[in-house]
mmCIF file of N, CA and C in Angstrom:
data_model
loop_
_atom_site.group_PDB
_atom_site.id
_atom_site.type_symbol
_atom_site.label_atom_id
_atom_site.label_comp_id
_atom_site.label_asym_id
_atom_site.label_seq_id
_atom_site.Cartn_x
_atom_site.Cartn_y
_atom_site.Cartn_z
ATOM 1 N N UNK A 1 50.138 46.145 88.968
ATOM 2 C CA UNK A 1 51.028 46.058 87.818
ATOM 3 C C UNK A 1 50.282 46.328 86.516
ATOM 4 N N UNK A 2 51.237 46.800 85.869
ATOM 5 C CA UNK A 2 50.394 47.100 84.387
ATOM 6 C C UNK A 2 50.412 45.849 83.315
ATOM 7 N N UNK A 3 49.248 45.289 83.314
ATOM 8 C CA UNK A 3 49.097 44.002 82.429
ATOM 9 C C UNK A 3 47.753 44.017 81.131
ATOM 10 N N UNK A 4 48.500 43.208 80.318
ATOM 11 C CA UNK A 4 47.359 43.324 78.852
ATOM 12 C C UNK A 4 46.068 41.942 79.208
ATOM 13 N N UNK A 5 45.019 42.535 78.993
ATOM 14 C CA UNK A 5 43.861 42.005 78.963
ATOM 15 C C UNK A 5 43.800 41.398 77.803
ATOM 16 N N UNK A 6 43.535 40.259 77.543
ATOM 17 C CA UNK A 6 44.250 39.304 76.156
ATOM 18 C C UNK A 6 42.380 39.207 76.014
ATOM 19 N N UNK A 7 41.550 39.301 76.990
ATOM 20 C CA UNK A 7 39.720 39.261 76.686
ATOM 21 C C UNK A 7 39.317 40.187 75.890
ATOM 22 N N UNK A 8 39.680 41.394 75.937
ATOM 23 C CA UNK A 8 39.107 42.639 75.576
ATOM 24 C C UNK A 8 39.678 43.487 74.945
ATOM 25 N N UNK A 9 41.367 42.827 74.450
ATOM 26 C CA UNK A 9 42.355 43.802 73.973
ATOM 27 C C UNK A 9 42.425 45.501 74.844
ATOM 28 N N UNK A 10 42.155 45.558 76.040
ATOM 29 C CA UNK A 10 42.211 47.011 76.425
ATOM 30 C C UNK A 10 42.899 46.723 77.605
ATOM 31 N N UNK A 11 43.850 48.077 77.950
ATOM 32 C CA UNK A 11 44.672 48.012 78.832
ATOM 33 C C UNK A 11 44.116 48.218 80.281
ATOM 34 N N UNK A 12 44.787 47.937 81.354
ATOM 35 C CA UNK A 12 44.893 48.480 82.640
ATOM 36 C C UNK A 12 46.020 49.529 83.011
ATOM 37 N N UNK A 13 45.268 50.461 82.543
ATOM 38 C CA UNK A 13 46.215 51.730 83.260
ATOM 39 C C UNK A 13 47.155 51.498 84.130
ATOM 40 N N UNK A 14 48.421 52.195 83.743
ATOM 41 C CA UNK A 14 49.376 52.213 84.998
ATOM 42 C C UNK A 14 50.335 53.436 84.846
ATOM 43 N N UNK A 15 51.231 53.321 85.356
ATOM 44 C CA UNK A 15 52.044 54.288 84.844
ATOM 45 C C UNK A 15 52.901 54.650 83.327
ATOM 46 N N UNK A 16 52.745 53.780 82.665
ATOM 47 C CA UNK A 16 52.847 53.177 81.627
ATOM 48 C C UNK A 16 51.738 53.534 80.570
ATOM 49 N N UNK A 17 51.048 54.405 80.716
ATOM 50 C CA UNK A 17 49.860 53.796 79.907
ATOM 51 C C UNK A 17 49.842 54.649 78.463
ATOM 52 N N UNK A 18 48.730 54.363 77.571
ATOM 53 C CA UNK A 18 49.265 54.812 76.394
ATOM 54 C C UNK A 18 47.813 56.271 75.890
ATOM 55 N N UNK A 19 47.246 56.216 77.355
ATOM 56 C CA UNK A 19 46.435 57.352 77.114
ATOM 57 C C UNK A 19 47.014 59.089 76.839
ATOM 58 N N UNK A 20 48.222 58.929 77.613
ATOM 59 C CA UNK A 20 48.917 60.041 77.558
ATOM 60 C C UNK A 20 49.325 60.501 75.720
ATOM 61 N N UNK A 21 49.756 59.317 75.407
ATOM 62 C CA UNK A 21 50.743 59.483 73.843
ATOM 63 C C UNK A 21 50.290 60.301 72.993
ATOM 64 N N UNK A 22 50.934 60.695 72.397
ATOM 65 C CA UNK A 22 50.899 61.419 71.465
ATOM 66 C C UNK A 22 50.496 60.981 69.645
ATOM 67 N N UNK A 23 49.681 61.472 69.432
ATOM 68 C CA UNK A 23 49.504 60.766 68.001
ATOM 69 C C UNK A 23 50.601 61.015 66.840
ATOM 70 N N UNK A 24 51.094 59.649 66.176
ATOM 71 C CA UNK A 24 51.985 60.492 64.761
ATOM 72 C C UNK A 24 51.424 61.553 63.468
ATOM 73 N N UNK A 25 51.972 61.578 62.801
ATOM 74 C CA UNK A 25 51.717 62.575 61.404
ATOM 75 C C UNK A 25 50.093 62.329 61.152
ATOM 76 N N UNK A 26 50.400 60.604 60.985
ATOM 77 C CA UNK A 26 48.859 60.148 60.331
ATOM 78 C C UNK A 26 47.644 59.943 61.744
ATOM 79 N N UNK A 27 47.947 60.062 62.738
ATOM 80 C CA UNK A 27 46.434 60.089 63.442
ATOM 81 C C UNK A 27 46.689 58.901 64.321
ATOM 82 N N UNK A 28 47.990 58.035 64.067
ATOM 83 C CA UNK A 28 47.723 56.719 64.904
ATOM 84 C C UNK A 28 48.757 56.792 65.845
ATOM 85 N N UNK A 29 47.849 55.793 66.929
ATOM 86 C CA UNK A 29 48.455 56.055 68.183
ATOM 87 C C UNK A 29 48.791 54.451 68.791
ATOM 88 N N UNK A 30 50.127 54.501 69.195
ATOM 89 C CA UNK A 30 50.821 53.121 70.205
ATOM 90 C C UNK A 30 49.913 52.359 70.794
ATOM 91 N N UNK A 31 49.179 51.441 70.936
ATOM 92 C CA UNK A 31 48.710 50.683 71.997
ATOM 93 C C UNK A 31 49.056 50.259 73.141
ATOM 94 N N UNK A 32 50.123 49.171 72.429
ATOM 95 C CA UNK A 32 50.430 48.639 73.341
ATOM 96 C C UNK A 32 52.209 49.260 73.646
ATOM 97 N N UNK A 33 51.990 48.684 74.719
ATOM 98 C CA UNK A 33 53.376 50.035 75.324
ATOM 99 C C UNK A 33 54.288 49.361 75.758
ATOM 100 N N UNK A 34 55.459 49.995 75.757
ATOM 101 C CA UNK A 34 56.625 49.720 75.607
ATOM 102 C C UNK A 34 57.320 48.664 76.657
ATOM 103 N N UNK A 35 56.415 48.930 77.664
ATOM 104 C CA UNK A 35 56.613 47.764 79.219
ATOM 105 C C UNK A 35 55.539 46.377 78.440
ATOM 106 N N UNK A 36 54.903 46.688 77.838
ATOM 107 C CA UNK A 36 54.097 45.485 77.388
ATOM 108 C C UNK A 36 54.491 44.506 76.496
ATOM 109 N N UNK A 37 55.061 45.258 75.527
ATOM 110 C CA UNK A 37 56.499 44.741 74.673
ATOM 111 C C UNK A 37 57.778 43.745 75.026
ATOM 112 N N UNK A 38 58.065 44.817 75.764
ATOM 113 C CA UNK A 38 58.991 44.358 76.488
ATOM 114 C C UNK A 38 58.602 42.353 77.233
ATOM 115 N N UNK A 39 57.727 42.705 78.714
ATOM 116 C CA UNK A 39 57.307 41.796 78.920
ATOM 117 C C UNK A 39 56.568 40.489 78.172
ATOM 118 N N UNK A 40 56.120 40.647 77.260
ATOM 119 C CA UNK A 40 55.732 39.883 76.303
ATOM 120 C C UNK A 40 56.680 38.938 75.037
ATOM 121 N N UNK A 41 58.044 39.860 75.250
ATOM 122 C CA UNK A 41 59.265 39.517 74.423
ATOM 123 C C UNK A 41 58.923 39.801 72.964
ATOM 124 N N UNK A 42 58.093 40.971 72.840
ATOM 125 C CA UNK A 42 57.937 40.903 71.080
ATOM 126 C C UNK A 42 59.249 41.913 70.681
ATOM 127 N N UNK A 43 59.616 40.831 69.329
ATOM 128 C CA UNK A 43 61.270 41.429 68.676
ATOM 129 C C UNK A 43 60.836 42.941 68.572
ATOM 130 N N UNK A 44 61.971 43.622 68.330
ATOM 131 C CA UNK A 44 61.922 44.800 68.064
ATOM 132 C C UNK A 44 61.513 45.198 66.691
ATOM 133 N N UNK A 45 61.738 44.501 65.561
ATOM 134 C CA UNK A 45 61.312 44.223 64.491
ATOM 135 C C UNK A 45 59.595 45.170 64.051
ATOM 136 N N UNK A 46 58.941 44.208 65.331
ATOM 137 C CA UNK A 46 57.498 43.679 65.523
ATOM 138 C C UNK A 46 57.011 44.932 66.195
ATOM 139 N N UNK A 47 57.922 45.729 67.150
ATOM 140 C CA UNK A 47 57.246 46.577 68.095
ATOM 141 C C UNK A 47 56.449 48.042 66.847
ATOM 142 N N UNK A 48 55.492 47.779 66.355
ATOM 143 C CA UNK A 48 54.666 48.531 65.766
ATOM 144 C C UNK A 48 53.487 48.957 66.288
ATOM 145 N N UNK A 49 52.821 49.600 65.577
ATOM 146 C CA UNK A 49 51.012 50.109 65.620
ATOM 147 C C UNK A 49 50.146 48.965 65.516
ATOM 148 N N UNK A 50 50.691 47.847 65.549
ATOM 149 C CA UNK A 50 50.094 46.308 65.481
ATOM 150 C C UNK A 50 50.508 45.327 66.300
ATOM 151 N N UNK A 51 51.062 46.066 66.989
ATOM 152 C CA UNK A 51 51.952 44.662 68.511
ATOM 153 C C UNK A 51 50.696 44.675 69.236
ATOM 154 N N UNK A 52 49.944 45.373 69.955
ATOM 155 C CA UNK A 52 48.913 44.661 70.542
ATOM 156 C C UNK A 52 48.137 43.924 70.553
ATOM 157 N N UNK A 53 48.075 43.344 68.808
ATOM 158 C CA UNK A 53 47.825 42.075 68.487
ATOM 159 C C UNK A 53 48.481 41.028 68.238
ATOM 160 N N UNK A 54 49.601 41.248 68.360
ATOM 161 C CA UNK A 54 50.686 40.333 68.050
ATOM 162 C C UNK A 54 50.720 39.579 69.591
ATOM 163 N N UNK A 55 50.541 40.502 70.623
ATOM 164 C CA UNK A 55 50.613 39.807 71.911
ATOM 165 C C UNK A 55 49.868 39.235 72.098
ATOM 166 N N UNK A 56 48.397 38.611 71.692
ATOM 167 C CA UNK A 56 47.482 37.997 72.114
ATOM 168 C C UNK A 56 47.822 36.572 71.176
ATOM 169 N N UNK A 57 47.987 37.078 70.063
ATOM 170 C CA UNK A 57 48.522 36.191 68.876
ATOM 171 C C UNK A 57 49.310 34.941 68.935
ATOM 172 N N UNK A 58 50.395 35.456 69.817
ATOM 173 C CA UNK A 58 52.011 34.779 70.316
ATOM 174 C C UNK A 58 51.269 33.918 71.025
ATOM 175 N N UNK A 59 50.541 34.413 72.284
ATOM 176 C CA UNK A 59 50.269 33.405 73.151
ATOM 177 C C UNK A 59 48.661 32.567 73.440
ATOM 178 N N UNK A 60 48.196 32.989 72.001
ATOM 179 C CA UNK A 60 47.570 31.803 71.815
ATOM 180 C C UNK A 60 48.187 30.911 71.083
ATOM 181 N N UNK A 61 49.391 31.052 70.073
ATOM 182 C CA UNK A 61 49.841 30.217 69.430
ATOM 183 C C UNK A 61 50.841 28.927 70.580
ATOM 184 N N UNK A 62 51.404 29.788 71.403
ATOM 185 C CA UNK A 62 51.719 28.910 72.604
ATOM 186 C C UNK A 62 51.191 28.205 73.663
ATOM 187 N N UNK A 63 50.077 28.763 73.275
ATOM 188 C CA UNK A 63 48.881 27.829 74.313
ATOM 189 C C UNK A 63 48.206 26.791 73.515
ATOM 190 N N UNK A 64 47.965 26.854 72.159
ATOM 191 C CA UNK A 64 47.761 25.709 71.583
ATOM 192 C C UNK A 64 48.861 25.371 70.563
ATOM 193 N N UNK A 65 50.030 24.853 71.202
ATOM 194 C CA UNK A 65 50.993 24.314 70.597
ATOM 195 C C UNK A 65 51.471 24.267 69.294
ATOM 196 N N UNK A 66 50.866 25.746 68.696
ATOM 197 C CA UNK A 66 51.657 26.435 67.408
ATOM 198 C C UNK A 66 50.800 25.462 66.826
ATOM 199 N N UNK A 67 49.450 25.156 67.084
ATOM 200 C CA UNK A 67 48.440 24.528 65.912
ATOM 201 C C UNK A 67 47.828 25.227 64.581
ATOM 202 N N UNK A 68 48.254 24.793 63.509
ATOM 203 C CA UNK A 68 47.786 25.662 62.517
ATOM 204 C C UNK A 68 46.765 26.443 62.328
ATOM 205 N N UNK A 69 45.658 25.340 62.712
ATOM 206 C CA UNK A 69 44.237 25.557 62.480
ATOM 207 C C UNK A 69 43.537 26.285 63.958
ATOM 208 N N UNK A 70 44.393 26.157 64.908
ATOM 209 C CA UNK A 70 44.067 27.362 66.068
ATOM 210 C C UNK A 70 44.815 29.029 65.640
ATOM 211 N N UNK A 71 43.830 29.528 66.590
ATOM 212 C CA UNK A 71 44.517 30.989 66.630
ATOM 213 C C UNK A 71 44.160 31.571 65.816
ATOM 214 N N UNK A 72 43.175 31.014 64.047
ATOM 215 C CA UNK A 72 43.102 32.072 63.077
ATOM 216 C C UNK A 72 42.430 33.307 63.451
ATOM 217 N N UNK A 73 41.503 33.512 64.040
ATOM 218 C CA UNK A 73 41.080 34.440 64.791
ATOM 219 C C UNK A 73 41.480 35.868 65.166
ATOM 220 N N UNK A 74 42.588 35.280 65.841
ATOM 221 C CA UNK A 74 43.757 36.251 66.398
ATOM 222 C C UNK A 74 44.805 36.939 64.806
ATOM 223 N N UNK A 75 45.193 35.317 64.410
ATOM 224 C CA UNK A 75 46.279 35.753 62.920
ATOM 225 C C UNK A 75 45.304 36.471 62.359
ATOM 226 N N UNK A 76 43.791 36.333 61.808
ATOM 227 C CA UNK A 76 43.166 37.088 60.708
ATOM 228 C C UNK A 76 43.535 38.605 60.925
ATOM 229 N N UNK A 77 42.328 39.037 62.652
ATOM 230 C CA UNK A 77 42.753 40.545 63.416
ATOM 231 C C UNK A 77 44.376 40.955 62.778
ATOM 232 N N UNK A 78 45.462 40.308 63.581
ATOM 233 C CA UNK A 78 46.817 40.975 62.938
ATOM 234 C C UNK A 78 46.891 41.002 61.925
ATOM 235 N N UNK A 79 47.116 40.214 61.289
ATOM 236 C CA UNK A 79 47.278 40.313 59.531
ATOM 237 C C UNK A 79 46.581 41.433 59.007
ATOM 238 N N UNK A 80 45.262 41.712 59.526
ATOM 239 C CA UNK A 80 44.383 42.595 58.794
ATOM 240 C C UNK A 80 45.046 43.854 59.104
ATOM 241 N N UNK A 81 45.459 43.860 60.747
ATOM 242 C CA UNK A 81 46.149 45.561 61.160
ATOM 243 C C UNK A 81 47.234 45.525 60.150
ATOM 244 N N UNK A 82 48.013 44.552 59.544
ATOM 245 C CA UNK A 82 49.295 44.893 59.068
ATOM 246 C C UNK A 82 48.808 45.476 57.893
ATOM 247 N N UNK A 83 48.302 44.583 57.057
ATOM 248 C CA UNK A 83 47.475 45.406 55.783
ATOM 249 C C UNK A 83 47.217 46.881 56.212
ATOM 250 N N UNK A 84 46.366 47.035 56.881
ATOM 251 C CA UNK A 84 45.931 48.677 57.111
ATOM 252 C C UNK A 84 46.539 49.241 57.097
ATOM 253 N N UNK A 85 48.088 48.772 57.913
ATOM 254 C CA UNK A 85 49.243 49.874 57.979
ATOM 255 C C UNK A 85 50.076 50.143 56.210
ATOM 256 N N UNK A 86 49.710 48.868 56.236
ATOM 257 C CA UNK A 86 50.773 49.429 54.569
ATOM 258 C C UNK A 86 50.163 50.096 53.668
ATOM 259 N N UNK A 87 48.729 49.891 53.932
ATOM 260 C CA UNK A 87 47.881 51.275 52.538
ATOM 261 C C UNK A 87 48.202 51.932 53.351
ATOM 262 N N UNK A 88 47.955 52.707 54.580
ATOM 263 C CA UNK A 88 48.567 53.927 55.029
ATOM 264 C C UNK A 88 49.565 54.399 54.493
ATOM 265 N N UNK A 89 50.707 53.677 54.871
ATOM 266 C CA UNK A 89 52.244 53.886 54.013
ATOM 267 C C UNK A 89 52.218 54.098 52.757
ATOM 268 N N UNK A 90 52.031 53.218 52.278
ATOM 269 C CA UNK A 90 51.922 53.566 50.457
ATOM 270 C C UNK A 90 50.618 55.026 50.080
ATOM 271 N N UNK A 91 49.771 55.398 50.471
ATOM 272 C CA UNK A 91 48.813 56.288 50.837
ATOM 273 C C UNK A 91 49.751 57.542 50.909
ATOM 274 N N UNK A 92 50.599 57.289 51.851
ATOM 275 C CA UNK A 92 51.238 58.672 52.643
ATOM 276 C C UNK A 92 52.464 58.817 51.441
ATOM 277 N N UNK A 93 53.171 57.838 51.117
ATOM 278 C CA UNK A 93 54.116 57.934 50.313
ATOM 279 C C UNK A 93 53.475 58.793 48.801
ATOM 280 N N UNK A 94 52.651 57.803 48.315
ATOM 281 C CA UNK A 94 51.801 58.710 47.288
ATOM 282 C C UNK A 94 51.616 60.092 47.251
ATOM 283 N N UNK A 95 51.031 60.792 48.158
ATOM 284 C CA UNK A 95 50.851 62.150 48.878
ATOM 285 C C UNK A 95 51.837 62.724 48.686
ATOM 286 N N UNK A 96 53.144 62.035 49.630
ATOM 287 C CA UNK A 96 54.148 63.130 49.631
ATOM 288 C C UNK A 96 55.161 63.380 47.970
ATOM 289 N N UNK A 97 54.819 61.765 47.637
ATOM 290 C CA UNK A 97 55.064 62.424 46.237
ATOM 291 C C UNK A 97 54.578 63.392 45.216
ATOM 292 N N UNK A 98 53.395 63.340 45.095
ATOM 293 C CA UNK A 98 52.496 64.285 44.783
ATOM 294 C C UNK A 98 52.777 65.617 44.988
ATOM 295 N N UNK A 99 52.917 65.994 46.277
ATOM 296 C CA UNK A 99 53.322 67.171 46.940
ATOM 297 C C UNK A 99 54.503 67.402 45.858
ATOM 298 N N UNK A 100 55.739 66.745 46.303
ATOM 299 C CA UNK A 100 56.929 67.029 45.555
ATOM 300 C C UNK A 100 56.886 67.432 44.150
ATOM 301 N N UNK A 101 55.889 67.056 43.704
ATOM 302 C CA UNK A 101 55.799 67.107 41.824
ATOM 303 C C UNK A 101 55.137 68.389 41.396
ATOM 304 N N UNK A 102 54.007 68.371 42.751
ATOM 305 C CA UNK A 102 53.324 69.723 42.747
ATOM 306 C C UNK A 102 54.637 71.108 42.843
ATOM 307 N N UNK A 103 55.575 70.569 43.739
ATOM 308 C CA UNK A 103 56.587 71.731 44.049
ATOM 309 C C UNK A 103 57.419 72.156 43.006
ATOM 310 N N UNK A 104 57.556 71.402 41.935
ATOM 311 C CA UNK A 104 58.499 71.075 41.004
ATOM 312 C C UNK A 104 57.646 71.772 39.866
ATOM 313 N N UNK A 105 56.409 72.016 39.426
ATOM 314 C CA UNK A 105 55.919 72.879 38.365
ATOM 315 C C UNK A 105 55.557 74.163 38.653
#
């Protein structure tokens, strides 16, 4: 079966796997995959370029009983991917504005 390694953050190949994928516009690529998602119950919301940390995240927070002071570890890692993603975004948005203004003189 295809299952997430919560030790090493790296997958076990299966049919499923995310070696195949395809990269978007900006260079980044799915991790964690869509059967992993799924099984893990992360909202759809959540299913981003940062759910593969969100899955380790969830269930350390459920293994130590949603303790504040556990898990930062895990929250710092995500939090930090989420950051990364939004200078990307704002990055890319910038750009394409740019572009547009460039088109416009």
């Amino acid at each position: 079966p295809h299952t997430f390694d919560m030790s090493s953050h790296h997958h076990h190949h299966g049919e499923d796997s995310h070696a195949s994928r395809v990269p978007d516009k900006n260079g980044r690529i799915m991790i964690a995959t869509q059967k992993e998602m799924e099984d893990n119950k992360v909202p759809l919301s959540f299913r981003d370029y940062c759910a593969h940390l969100l899955i380790p995240l969830n269930k350390c927070r459920v293994d130590n009983y949603f303790l504040p002071y556990k898990c930062e570890h895990e929250r710092h890692t995500y939090e930090g991917c989420l950051y990364g993603e939004y200078v990307s975004r704002m990055k890319s948005r910038i750009a394409e504005e740019d572009a547009a203004k460039k088109k416009q003189h």
